[in-house]
Amino acid sequence: TLSPNPVRPLFLRDNGNIVGYMLIVVYYSNEYNGFIAMLDEFFILPEHRGRGFGGAALELLKDWVVERGLRGLTLEIVGTDTPARPLYERHGFTLPERKTMSWFPE
């Protein structure tokens, strides 16, 4: 079941200290025929990058998705040359042939 607040913050810790966070949005998708999670924000402090925290966090997040019976996990990248793209690809994410359009009121 979906809680009243579909946004879930997940904090990344190293020896008890917060070193980053993920914001996960859970929603129903007709396309995927069920609830899915979207990694809306993913941040790791610069001094903790390149030390395996990102990969470990993605693997834990994938486990989190499976444990909750969600259909899958999506994320967005801006452009195709984002520095994080190789990390996502190493952890099984693919780049489908689609474009996302946006509209925001002024």
PDB file of N, CA and C in Angstrom:
ATOM      1  N   THR A   1       0.841  -1.189   0.000  1.00  0.00           N
ATOM      2  CA  THR A   1       0.000   0.000   0.000  1.00  0.00           C
ATOM      3  C   THR A   1       0.874   1.236   0.000  1.00  0.00           C
ATOM      4  N   LEU A   2       0.335   2.278  -0.551  1.00  0.00           N
ATOM      5  CA  LEU A   2       1.068   3.532  -0.662  1.00  0.00           C
ATOM      6  C   LEU A   2       0.727   4.425   0.523  1.00  0.00           C
ATOM      7  N   SER A   3       1.735   4.963   1.153  1.00  0.00           N
ATOM      8  CA  SER A   3       1.487   5.860   2.279  1.00  0.00           C
ATOM      9  C   SER A   3       0.974   7.193   1.751  1.00  0.00           C
ATOM     10  N   PRO A   4       0.395   8.026   2.621  1.00  0.00           N
ATOM     11  CA  PRO A   4      -0.112   9.332   2.173  1.00  0.00           C
ATOM     12  C   PRO A   4       0.970  10.208   1.551  1.00  0.00           C
ATOM     13  N   ASN A   5       2.214  10.022   1.942  1.00  0.00           N
ATOM     14  CA  ASN A   5       3.304  10.805   1.365  1.00  0.00           C
ATOM     15  C   ASN A   5       4.148   9.893   0.489  1.00  0.00           C
ATOM     16  N   PRO A   6       4.043  10.018  -0.845  1.00  0.00           N
ATOM     17  CA  PRO A   6       4.787   9.113  -1.721  1.00  0.00           C
ATOM     18  C   PRO A   6       6.266   9.457  -1.862  1.00  0.00           C
ATOM     19  N   VAL A   7       6.731  10.536  -1.224  1.00  0.00           N
ATOM     20  CA  VAL A   7       8.135  10.926  -1.303  1.00  0.00           C
ATOM     21  C   VAL A   7       8.851  10.387  -0.074  1.00  0.00           C
ATOM     22  N   ARG A   8       9.925   9.655  -0.319  1.00  0.00           N
ATOM     23  CA  ARG A   8      10.668   9.056   0.784  1.00  0.00           C
ATOM     24  C   ARG A   8      12.119   9.509   0.729  1.00  0.00           C
ATOM     25  N   PRO A   9      12.584  10.188   1.759  1.00  0.00           N
ATOM     26  CA  PRO A   9      14.012  10.514   1.807  1.00  0.00           C
ATOM     27  C   PRO A   9      14.783   9.332   2.396  1.00  0.00           C
ATOM     28  N   LEU A  10      15.877   8.991   1.772  1.00  0.00           N
ATOM     29  CA  LEU A  10      16.763   7.952   2.287  1.00  0.00           C
ATOM     30  C   LEU A  10      18.126   8.593   2.494  1.00  0.00           C
ATOM     31  N   PHE A  11      18.662   8.490   3.698  1.00  0.00           N
ATOM     32  CA  PHE A  11      19.927   9.137   4.018  1.00  0.00           C
ATOM     33  C   PHE A  11      21.065   8.134   3.958  1.00  0.00           C
ATOM     34  N   LEU A  12      22.172   8.546   3.388  1.00  0.00           N
ATOM     35  CA  LEU A  12      23.373   7.715   3.284  1.00  0.00           C
ATOM     36  C   LEU A  12      24.309   8.107   4.412  1.00  0.00           C
ATOM     37  N   ARG A  13      24.767   7.118   5.148  1.00  0.00           N
ATOM     38  CA  ARG A  13      25.608   7.400   6.317  1.00  0.00           C
ATOM     39  C   ARG A  13      26.938   6.667   6.233  1.00  0.00           C
ATOM     40  N   ASP A  14      27.950   7.299   6.796  1.00  0.00           N
ATOM     41  CA  ASP A  14      29.265   6.699   6.955  1.00  0.00           C
ATOM     42  C   ASP A  14      29.668   6.912   8.403  1.00  0.00           C
ATOM     43  N   ASN A  15      29.780   5.827   9.152  1.00  0.00           N
ATOM     44  CA  ASN A  15      30.106   5.913  10.581  1.00  0.00           C
ATOM     45  C   ASN A  15      29.151   6.846  11.322  1.00  0.00           C
ATOM     46  N   GLY A  16      27.862   6.768  10.978  1.00  0.00           N
ATOM     47  CA  GLY A  16      26.849   7.567  11.654  1.00  0.00           C
ATOM     48  C   GLY A  16      26.660   8.964  11.106  1.00  0.00           C
ATOM     49  N   ASN A  17      27.568   9.434  10.273  1.00  0.00           N
ATOM     50  CA  ASN A  17      27.455  10.779   9.702  1.00  0.00           C
ATOM     51  C   ASN A  17      26.745  10.725   8.355  1.00  0.00           C
ATOM     52  N   ILE A  18      25.816  11.645   8.123  1.00  0.00           N
ATOM     53  CA  ILE A  18      25.130  11.711   6.832  1.00  0.00           C
ATOM     54  C   ILE A  18      26.117  12.214   5.790  1.00  0.00           C
ATOM     55  N   VAL A  19      26.270  11.425   4.719  1.00  0.00           N
ATOM     56  CA  VAL A  19      27.193  11.793   3.636  1.00  0.00           C
ATOM     57  C   VAL A  19      26.455  11.998   2.317  1.00  0.00           C
ATOM     58  N   GLY A  20      25.142  11.783   2.322  1.00  0.00           N
ATOM     59  CA  GLY A  20      24.356  11.991   1.120  1.00  0.00           C
ATOM     60  C   GLY A  20      22.909  11.612   1.352  1.00  0.00           C
ATOM     61  N   TYR A  21      22.136  11.734   0.297  1.00  0.00           N
ATOM     62  CA  TYR A  21      20.728  11.381   0.401  1.00  0.00           C
ATOM     63  C   TYR A  21      20.170  11.004  -0.965  1.00  0.00           C
ATOM     64  N   MET A  22      19.028  10.335  -0.927  1.00  0.00           N
ATOM     65  CA  MET A  22      18.242  10.011  -2.113  1.00  0.00           C
ATOM     66  C   MET A  22      16.812  10.424  -1.817  1.00  0.00           C
ATOM     67  N   LEU A  23      16.142  10.999  -2.791  1.00  0.00           N
ATOM     68  CA  LEU A  23      14.707  11.242  -2.675  1.00  0.00           C
ATOM     69  C   LEU A  23      14.023  10.296  -3.647  1.00  0.00           C
ATOM     70  N   ILE A  24      13.152   9.465  -3.111  1.00  0.00           N
ATOM     71  CA  ILE A  24      12.459   8.452  -3.887  1.00  0.00           C
ATOM     72  C   ILE A  24      10.987   8.826  -3.956  1.00  0.00           C
ATOM     73  N   VAL A  25      10.428   8.810  -5.154  1.00  0.00           N
ATOM     74  CA  VAL A  25       9.008   9.076  -5.360  1.00  0.00           C
ATOM     75  C   VAL A  25       8.375   7.773  -5.840  1.00  0.00           C
ATOM     76  N   VAL A  26       7.339   7.336  -5.166  1.00  0.00           N
ATOM     77  CA  VAL A  26       6.635   6.111  -5.545  1.00  0.00           C
ATOM     78  C   VAL A  26       5.290   6.515  -6.142  1.00  0.00           C
ATOM     79  N   TYR A  27       4.986   5.967  -7.313  1.00  0.00           N
ATOM     80  CA  TYR A  27       3.721   6.306  -7.971  1.00  0.00           C
ATOM     81  C   TYR A  27       3.250   5.144  -8.839  1.00  0.00           C
ATOM     82  N   TYR A  28       1.966   5.190  -9.197  1.00  0.00           N
ATOM     83  CA  TYR A  28       1.398   4.146 -10.047  1.00  0.00           C
ATOM     84  C   TYR A  28       1.648   4.504 -11.496  1.00  0.00           C
ATOM     85  N   SER A  29       2.074   3.524 -12.265  1.00  0.00           N
ATOM     86  CA  SER A  29       2.339   3.714 -13.686  1.00  0.00           C
ATOM     87  C   SER A  29       1.517   2.720 -14.501  1.00  0.00           C
ATOM     88  N   ASN A  30       0.661   3.238 -15.377  1.00  0.00           N
ATOM     89  CA  ASN A  30      -0.061   2.353 -16.302  1.00  0.00           C
ATOM     90  C   ASN A  30       0.915   1.651 -17.230  1.00  0.00           C
ATOM     91  N   GLU A  31       1.949   2.368 -17.658  1.00  0.00           N
ATOM     92  CA  GLU A  31       2.929   1.799 -18.579  1.00  0.00           C
ATOM     93  C   GLU A  31       3.608   0.566 -17.999  1.00  0.00           C
ATOM     94  N   TYR A  32       3.930   0.610 -16.709  1.00  0.00           N
ATOM     95  CA  TYR A  32       4.621  -0.496 -16.056  1.00  0.00           C
ATOM     96  C   TYR A  32       3.675  -1.402 -15.271  1.00  0.00           C
ATOM     97  N   ASN A  33       2.372  -1.099 -15.333  1.00  0.00           N
ATOM     98  CA  ASN A  33       1.345  -1.933 -14.735  1.00  0.00           C
ATOM     99  C   ASN A  33       1.525  -2.134 -13.231  1.00  0.00           C
ATOM    100  N   GLY A  34       1.770  -1.041 -12.533  1.00  0.00           N
ATOM    101  CA  GLY A  34       1.900  -1.120 -11.085  1.00  0.00           C
ATOM    102  C   GLY A  34       2.677   0.053 -10.519  1.00  0.00           C
ATOM    103  N   PHE A  35       2.963  -0.036  -9.239  1.00  0.00           N
ATOM    104  CA  PHE A  35       3.724   1.021  -8.579  1.00  0.00           C
ATOM    105  C   PHE A  35       5.206   0.889  -8.915  1.00  0.00           C
ATOM    106  N   ILE A  36       5.812   2.017  -9.196  1.00  0.00           N
ATOM    107  CA  ILE A  36       7.247   2.061  -9.442  1.00  0.00           C
ATOM    108  C   ILE A  36       7.851   3.164  -8.583  1.00  0.00           C
ATOM    109  N   ALA A  37       9.156   3.115  -8.450  1.00  0.00           N
ATOM    110  CA  ALA A  37       9.884   4.150  -7.727  1.00  0.00           C
ATOM    111  C   ALA A  37      10.700   4.952  -8.724  1.00  0.00           C
ATOM    112  N   MET A  38      10.820   6.231  -8.464  1.00  0.00           N
ATOM    113  CA  MET A  38      11.690   7.084  -9.263  1.00  0.00           C
ATOM    114  C   MET A  38      12.713   7.719  -8.331  1.00  0.00           C
ATOM    115  N   LEU A  39      13.965   7.586  -8.681  1.00  0.00           N
ATOM    116  CA  LEU A  39      15.033   8.251  -7.942  1.00  0.00           C
ATOM    117  C   LEU A  39      15.046   9.695  -8.415  1.00  0.00           C
ATOM    118  N   ASP A  40      14.424  10.571  -7.645  1.00  0.00           N
ATOM    119  CA  ASP A  40      14.247  11.959  -8.048  1.00  0.00           C
ATOM    120  C   ASP A  40      15.497  12.794  -7.779  1.00  0.00           C
ATOM    121  N   GLU A  41      16.149  12.556  -6.661  1.00  0.00           N
ATOM    122  CA  GLU A  41      17.395  13.261  -6.335  1.00  0.00           C
ATOM    123  C   GLU A  41      18.363  12.272  -5.717  1.00  0.00           C
ATOM    124  N   PHE A  42      19.646  12.457  -6.043  1.00  0.00           N
ATOM    125  CA  PHE A  42      20.699  11.590  -5.514  1.00  0.00           C
ATOM    126  C   PHE A  42      21.923  12.469  -5.327  1.00  0.00           C
ATOM    127  N   PHE A  43      22.349  12.633  -4.086  1.00  0.00           N
ATOM    128  CA  PHE A  43      23.478  13.512  -3.789  1.00  0.00           C
ATOM    129  C   PHE A  43      24.405  12.836  -2.796  1.00  0.00           C
ATOM    130  N   ILE A  44      25.691  12.924  -3.096  1.00  0.00           N
ATOM    131  CA  ILE A  44      26.732  12.454  -2.176  1.00  0.00           C
ATOM    132  C   ILE A  44      27.725  13.600  -2.014  1.00  0.00           C
ATOM    133  N   LEU A  45      28.114  13.874  -0.784  1.00  0.00           N
ATOM    134  CA  LEU A  45      29.095  14.940  -0.547  1.00  0.00           C
ATOM    135  C   LEU A  45      30.338  14.695  -1.408  1.00  0.00           C
ATOM    136  N   PRO A  46      30.896  15.752  -1.990  1.00  0.00           N
ATOM    137  CA  PRO A  46      32.039  15.588  -2.898  1.00  0.00           C
ATOM    138  C   PRO A  46      33.192  14.780  -2.310  1.00  0.00           C
ATOM    139  N   GLU A  47      33.476  14.961  -1.030  1.00  0.00           N
ATOM    140  CA  GLU A  47      34.605  14.244  -0.422  1.00  0.00           C
ATOM    141  C   GLU A  47      34.334  12.748  -0.245  1.00  0.00           C
ATOM    142  N   HIS A  48      33.096  12.316  -0.452  1.00  0.00           N
ATOM    143  CA  HIS A  48      32.750  10.898  -0.345  1.00  0.00           C
ATOM    144  C   HIS A  48      32.502  10.246  -1.698  1.00  0.00           C
ATOM    145  N   ARG A  49      32.618  11.011  -2.774  1.00  0.00           N
ATOM    146  CA  ARG A  49      32.397  10.454  -4.111  1.00  0.00           C
ATOM    147  C   ARG A  49      33.611   9.640  -4.540  1.00  0.00           C
ATOM    148  N   GLY A  50      33.360   8.641  -5.373  1.00  0.00           N
ATOM    149  CA  GLY A  50      34.445   7.802  -5.870  1.00  0.00           C
ATOM    150  C   GLY A  50      34.942   6.780  -4.863  1.00  0.00           C
ATOM    151  N   ARG A  51      34.194   6.585  -3.796  1.00  0.00           N
ATOM    152  CA  ARG A  51      34.612   5.644  -2.743  1.00  0.00           C
ATOM    153  C   ARG A  51      33.637   4.478  -2.588  1.00  0.00           C
ATOM    154  N   GLY A  52      32.733   4.329  -3.556  1.00  0.00           N
ATOM    155  CA  GLY A  52      31.808   3.206  -3.526  1.00  0.00           C
ATOM    156  C   GLY A  52      30.460   3.480  -2.886  1.00  0.00           C
ATOM    157  N   PHE A  53      30.262   4.664  -2.324  1.00  0.00           N
ATOM    158  CA  PHE A  53      28.990   4.974  -1.681  1.00  0.00           C
ATOM    159  C   PHE A  53      27.836   4.972  -2.674  1.00  0.00           C
ATOM    160  N   GLY A  54      28.056   5.544  -3.861  1.00  0.00           N
ATOM    161  CA  GLY A  54      26.994   5.620  -4.865  1.00  0.00           C
ATOM    162  C   GLY A  54      26.530   4.247  -5.309  1.00  0.00           C
ATOM    163  N   GLY A  55      27.478   3.384  -5.640  1.00  0.00           N
ATOM    164  CA  GLY A  55      27.131   2.037  -6.070  1.00  0.00           C
ATOM    165  C   GLY A  55      26.440   1.249  -4.979  1.00  0.00           C
ATOM    166  N   ALA A  56      26.950   1.349  -3.762  1.00  0.00           N
ATOM    167  CA  ALA A  56      26.333   0.645  -2.638  1.00  0.00           C
ATOM    168  C   ALA A  56      24.913   1.163  -2.403  1.00  0.00           C
ATOM    169  N   ALA A  57      24.738   2.478  -2.507  1.00  0.00           N
ATOM    170  CA  ALA A  57      23.410   3.064  -2.302  1.00  0.00           C
ATOM    171  C   ALA A  57      22.435   2.596  -3.377  1.00  0.00           C
ATOM    172  N   LEU A  58      22.880   2.520  -4.627  1.00  0.00           N
ATOM    173  CA  LEU A  58      22.003   2.050  -5.702  1.00  0.00           C
ATOM    174  C   LEU A  58      21.594   0.595  -5.483  1.00  0.00           C
ATOM    175  N   GLU A  59      22.526  -0.239  -5.052  1.00  0.00           N
ATOM    176  CA  GLU A  59      22.194  -1.641  -4.796  1.00  0.00           C
ATOM    177  C   GLU A  59      21.201  -1.763  -3.633  1.00  0.00           C
ATOM    178  N   LEU A  60      21.397  -0.983  -2.580  1.00  0.00           N
ATOM    179  CA  LEU A  60      20.450  -0.995  -1.466  1.00  0.00           C
ATOM    180  C   LEU A  60      19.085  -0.493  -1.908  1.00  0.00           C
ATOM    181  N   LEU A  61      19.071   0.514  -2.770  1.00  0.00           N
ATOM    182  CA  LEU A  61      17.805   1.046  -3.271  1.00  0.00           C
ATOM    183  C   LEU A  61      17.084   0.006  -4.124  1.00  0.00           C
ATOM    184  N   LYS A  62      17.811  -0.724  -4.948  1.00  0.00           N
ATOM    185  CA  LYS A  62      17.188  -1.778  -5.750  1.00  0.00           C
ATOM    186  C   LYS A  62      16.588  -2.851  -4.843  1.00  0.00           C
ATOM    187  N   ASP A  63      17.283  -3.218  -3.775  1.00  0.00           N
ATOM    188  CA  ASP A  63      16.738  -4.168  -2.801  1.00  0.00           C
ATOM    189  C   ASP A  63      15.466  -3.602  -2.157  1.00  0.00           C
ATOM    190  N   TRP A  64      15.488  -2.319  -1.824  1.00  0.00           N
ATOM    191  CA  TRP A  64      14.350  -1.627  -1.212  1.00  0.00           C
ATOM    192  C   TRP A  64      13.135  -1.715  -2.127  1.00  0.00           C
ATOM    193  N   VAL A  65      13.345  -1.524  -3.422  1.00  0.00           N
ATOM    194  CA  VAL A  65      12.265  -1.597  -4.411  1.00  0.00           C
ATOM    195  C   VAL A  65      11.684  -3.013  -4.456  1.00  0.00           C
ATOM    196  N   VAL A  66      12.541  -4.007  -4.522  1.00  0.00           N
ATOM    197  CA  VAL A  66      12.092  -5.402  -4.592  1.00  0.00           C
ATOM    198  C   VAL A  66      11.347  -5.789  -3.312  1.00  0.00           C
ATOM    199  N   GLU A  67      11.877  -5.422  -2.150  1.00  0.00           N
ATOM    200  CA  GLU A  67      11.247  -5.763  -0.868  1.00  0.00           C
ATOM    201  C   GLU A  67       9.838  -5.205  -0.753  1.00  0.00           C
ATOM    202  N   ARG A  68       9.579  -4.091  -1.402  1.00  0.00           N
ATOM    203  CA  ARG A  68       8.264  -3.458  -1.333  1.00  0.00           C
ATOM    204  C   ARG A  68       7.337  -3.903  -2.455  1.00  0.00           C
ATOM    205  N   GLY A  69       7.807  -4.789  -3.302  1.00  0.00           N
ATOM    206  CA  GLY A  69       6.971  -5.312  -4.376  1.00  0.00           C
ATOM    207  C   GLY A  69       6.706  -4.320  -5.492  1.00  0.00           C
ATOM    208  N   LEU A  70       7.569  -3.331  -5.626  1.00  0.00           N
ATOM    209  CA  LEU A  70       7.401  -2.351  -6.703  1.00  0.00           C
ATOM    210  C   LEU A  70       7.839  -2.964  -8.025  1.00  0.00           C
ATOM    211  N   ARG A  71       7.303  -2.455  -9.125  1.00  0.00           N
ATOM    212  CA  ARG A  71       7.582  -3.013 -10.446  1.00  0.00           C
ATOM    213  C   ARG A  71       8.972  -2.670 -10.959  1.00  0.00           C
ATOM    214  N   GLY A  72       9.538  -1.566 -10.510  1.00  0.00           N
ATOM    215  CA  GLY A  72      10.853  -1.177 -11.002  1.00  0.00           C
ATOM    216  C   GLY A  72      11.289   0.155 -10.435  1.00  0.00           C
ATOM    217  N   LEU A  73      12.379   0.638 -10.985  1.00  0.00           N
ATOM    218  CA  LEU A  73      13.016   1.867 -10.522  1.00  0.00           C
ATOM    219  C   LEU A  73      13.468   2.659 -11.738  1.00  0.00           C
ATOM    220  N   THR A  74      13.141   3.929 -11.768  1.00  0.00           N
ATOM    221  CA  THR A  74      13.580   4.794 -12.857  1.00  0.00           C
ATOM    222  C   THR A  74      14.372   5.960 -12.279  1.00  0.00           C
ATOM    223  N   LEU A  75      15.134   6.598 -13.143  1.00  0.00           N
ATOM    224  CA  LEU A  75      15.820   7.836 -12.790  1.00  0.00           C
ATOM    225  C   LEU A  75      15.998   8.632 -14.059  1.00  0.00           C
ATOM    226  N   GLU A  76      16.279   9.896 -13.923  1.00  0.00           N
ATOM    227  CA  GLU A  76      16.500  10.758 -15.074  1.00  0.00           C
ATOM    228  C   GLU A  76      17.929  11.252 -15.063  1.00  0.00           C
ATOM    229  N   ILE A  77      18.489  11.366 -16.254  1.00  0.00           N
ATOM    230  CA  ILE A  77      19.772  12.033 -16.403  1.00  0.00           C
ATOM    231  C   ILE A  77      19.556  13.177 -17.375  1.00  0.00           C
ATOM    232  N   VAL A  78      20.341  14.214 -17.242  1.00  0.00           N
ATOM    233  CA  VAL A  78      20.246  15.365 -18.134  1.00  0.00           C
ATOM    234  C   VAL A  78      21.334  15.219 -19.180  1.00  0.00           C
ATOM    235  N   GLY A  79      20.929  15.097 -20.438  1.00  0.00           N
ATOM    236  CA  GLY A  79      21.893  14.862 -21.501  1.00  0.00           C
ATOM    237  C   GLY A  79      22.412  13.438 -21.425  1.00  0.00           C
ATOM    238  N   THR A  80      23.333  13.108 -22.308  1.00  0.00           N
ATOM    239  CA  THR A  80      23.869  11.747 -22.308  1.00  0.00           C
ATOM    240  C   THR A  80      25.291  11.686 -21.756  1.00  0.00           C
ATOM    241  N   ASP A  81      25.845  12.826 -21.391  1.00  0.00           N
ATOM    242  CA  ASP A  81      27.231  12.844 -20.930  1.00  0.00           C
ATOM    243  C   ASP A  81      27.356  13.195 -19.452  1.00  0.00           C
ATOM    244  N   THR A  82      26.303  12.941 -18.691  1.00  0.00           N
ATOM    245  CA  THR A  82      26.364  13.224 -17.262  1.00  0.00           C
ATOM    246  C   THR A  82      27.448  12.373 -16.603  1.00  0.00           C
ATOM    247  N   PRO A  83      28.201  12.924 -15.665  1.00  0.00           N
ATOM    248  CA  PRO A  83      29.264  12.154 -15.015  1.00  0.00           C
ATOM    249  C   PRO A  83      28.759  10.905 -14.288  1.00  0.00           C
ATOM    250  N   ALA A  84      27.491  10.889 -13.883  1.00  0.00           N
ATOM    251  CA  ALA A  84      26.960   9.748 -13.143  1.00  0.00           C
ATOM    252  C   ALA A  84      26.498   8.606 -14.057  1.00  0.00           C
ATOM    253  N   ARG A  85      26.401   8.855 -15.342  1.00  0.00           N
ATOM    254  CA  ARG A  85      25.873   7.821 -16.238  1.00  0.00           C
ATOM    255  C   ARG A  85      26.640   6.492 -16.149  1.00  0.00           C
ATOM    256  N   PRO A  86      27.976   6.481 -16.155  1.00  0.00           N
ATOM    257  CA  PRO A  86      28.676   5.197 -16.030  1.00  0.00           C
ATOM    258  C   PRO A  86      28.334   4.451 -14.738  1.00  0.00           C
ATOM    259  N   LEU A  87      28.145   5.168 -13.647  1.00  0.00           N
ATOM    260  CA  LEU A  87      27.749   4.535 -12.384  1.00  0.00           C
ATOM    261  C   LEU A  87      26.409   3.838 -12.553  1.00  0.00           C
ATOM    262  N   TYR A  88      25.440   4.534 -13.122  1.00  0.00           N
ATOM    263  CA  TYR A  88      24.118   3.943 -13.306  1.00  0.00           C
ATOM    264  C   TYR A  88      24.186   2.720 -14.225  1.00  0.00           C
ATOM    265  N   GLU A  89      24.949   2.817 -15.296  1.00  0.00           N
ATOM    266  CA  GLU A  89      25.061   1.701 -16.232  1.00  0.00           C
ATOM    267  C   GLU A  89      25.722   0.485 -15.586  1.00  0.00           C
ATOM    268  N   ARG A  90      26.732   0.713 -14.739  1.00  0.00           N
ATOM    269  CA  ARG A  90      27.377  -0.404 -14.033  1.00  0.00           C
ATOM    270  C   ARG A  90      26.406  -1.144 -13.135  1.00  0.00           C
ATOM    271  N   HIS A  91      25.342  -0.448 -12.717  1.00  0.00           N
ATOM    272  CA  HIS A  91      24.373  -1.052 -11.812  1.00  0.00           C
ATOM    273  C   HIS A  91      23.078  -1.438 -12.521  1.00  0.00           C
ATOM    274  N   GLY A  92      23.163  -1.624 -13.842  1.00  0.00           N
ATOM    275  CA  GLY A  92      22.062  -2.217 -14.589  1.00  0.00           C
ATOM    276  C   GLY A  92      21.032  -1.280 -15.171  1.00  0.00           C
ATOM    277  N   PHE A  93      21.225   0.011 -15.043  1.00  0.00           N
ATOM    278  CA  PHE A  93      20.272   0.946 -15.629  1.00  0.00           C
ATOM    279  C   PHE A  93      20.553   1.097 -17.122  1.00  0.00           C
ATOM    280  N   THR A  94      19.485   1.232 -17.907  1.00  0.00           N
ATOM    281  CA  THR A  94      19.613   1.419 -19.350  1.00  0.00           C
ATOM    282  C   THR A  94      18.964   2.739 -19.740  1.00  0.00           C
ATOM    283  N   LEU A  95      19.334   3.240 -20.896  1.00  0.00           N
ATOM    284  CA  LEU A  95      18.792   4.496 -21.402  1.00  0.00           C
ATOM    285  C   LEU A  95      17.829   4.182 -22.538  1.00  0.00           C
ATOM    286  N   PRO A  96      16.507   4.201 -22.248  1.00  0.00           N
ATOM    287  CA  PRO A  96      15.540   3.882 -23.301  1.00  0.00           C
ATOM    288  C   PRO A  96      15.484   4.990 -24.347  1.00  0.00           C
ATOM    289  N   GLU A  97      14.980   4.635 -25.494  1.00  0.00           N
ATOM    290  CA  GLU A  97      14.831   5.609 -26.583  1.00  0.00           C
ATOM    291  C   GLU A  97      13.561   6.418 -26.352  1.00  0.00           C
ATOM    292  N   ARG A  98      13.646   7.395 -25.482  1.00  0.00           N
ATOM    293  CA  ARG A  98      12.500   8.261 -25.242  1.00  0.00           C
ATOM    294  C   ARG A  98      13.008   9.621 -24.801  1.00  0.00           C
ATOM    295  N   LYS A  99      12.189  10.592 -24.982  1.00  0.00           N
ATOM    296  CA  LYS A  99      12.489  11.957 -24.541  1.00  0.00           C
ATOM    297  C   LYS A  99      11.398  12.376 -23.575  1.00  0.00           C
ATOM    298  N   THR A 100      11.758  13.097 -22.557  1.00  0.00           N
ATOM    299  CA  THR A 100      10.787  13.628 -21.616  1.00  0.00           C
ATOM    300  C   THR A 100      10.592  15.102 -21.911  1.00  0.00           C
ATOM    301  N   MET A 101       9.345  15.506 -22.000  1.00  0.00           N
ATOM    302  CA  MET A 101       9.030  16.912 -22.197  1.00  0.00           C
ATOM    303  C   MET A 101       8.516  17.460 -20.882  1.00  0.00           C
ATOM    304  N   SER A 102       8.724  18.724 -20.658  1.00  0.00           N
ATOM    305  CA  SER A 102       8.299  19.354 -19.403  1.00  0.00           C
ATOM    306  C   SER A 102       7.551  20.636 -19.682  1.00  0.00           C
ATOM    307  N   TRP A 103       6.702  21.005 -18.766  1.00  0.00           N
ATOM    308  CA  TRP A 103       6.016  22.296 -18.780  1.00  0.00           C
ATOM    309  C   TRP A 103       5.963  22.795 -17.356  1.00  0.00           C
ATOM    310  N   PHE A 104       6.306  24.048 -17.169  1.00  0.00           N
ATOM    311  CA  PHE A 104       6.242  24.674 -15.865  1.00  0.00           C
ATOM    312  C   PHE A 104       5.599  26.045 -16.024  1.00  0.00           C
ATOM    313  N   PRO A 105       4.590  26.385 -15.229  1.00  0.00           N
ATOM    314  CA  PRO A 105       3.983  27.709 -15.352  1.00  0.00           C
ATOM    315  C   PRO A 105       4.965  28.782 -14.938  1.00  0.00           C
ATOM    316  N   GLU A 106       4.789  29.912 -15.521  1.00  0.00           N
ATOM    317  CA  GLU A 106       5.704  31.025 -15.191  1.00  0.00           C
ATOM    318  C   GLU A 106       5.399  31.638 -13.862  1.00  0.00           C
TER     319      GLU A 106
END
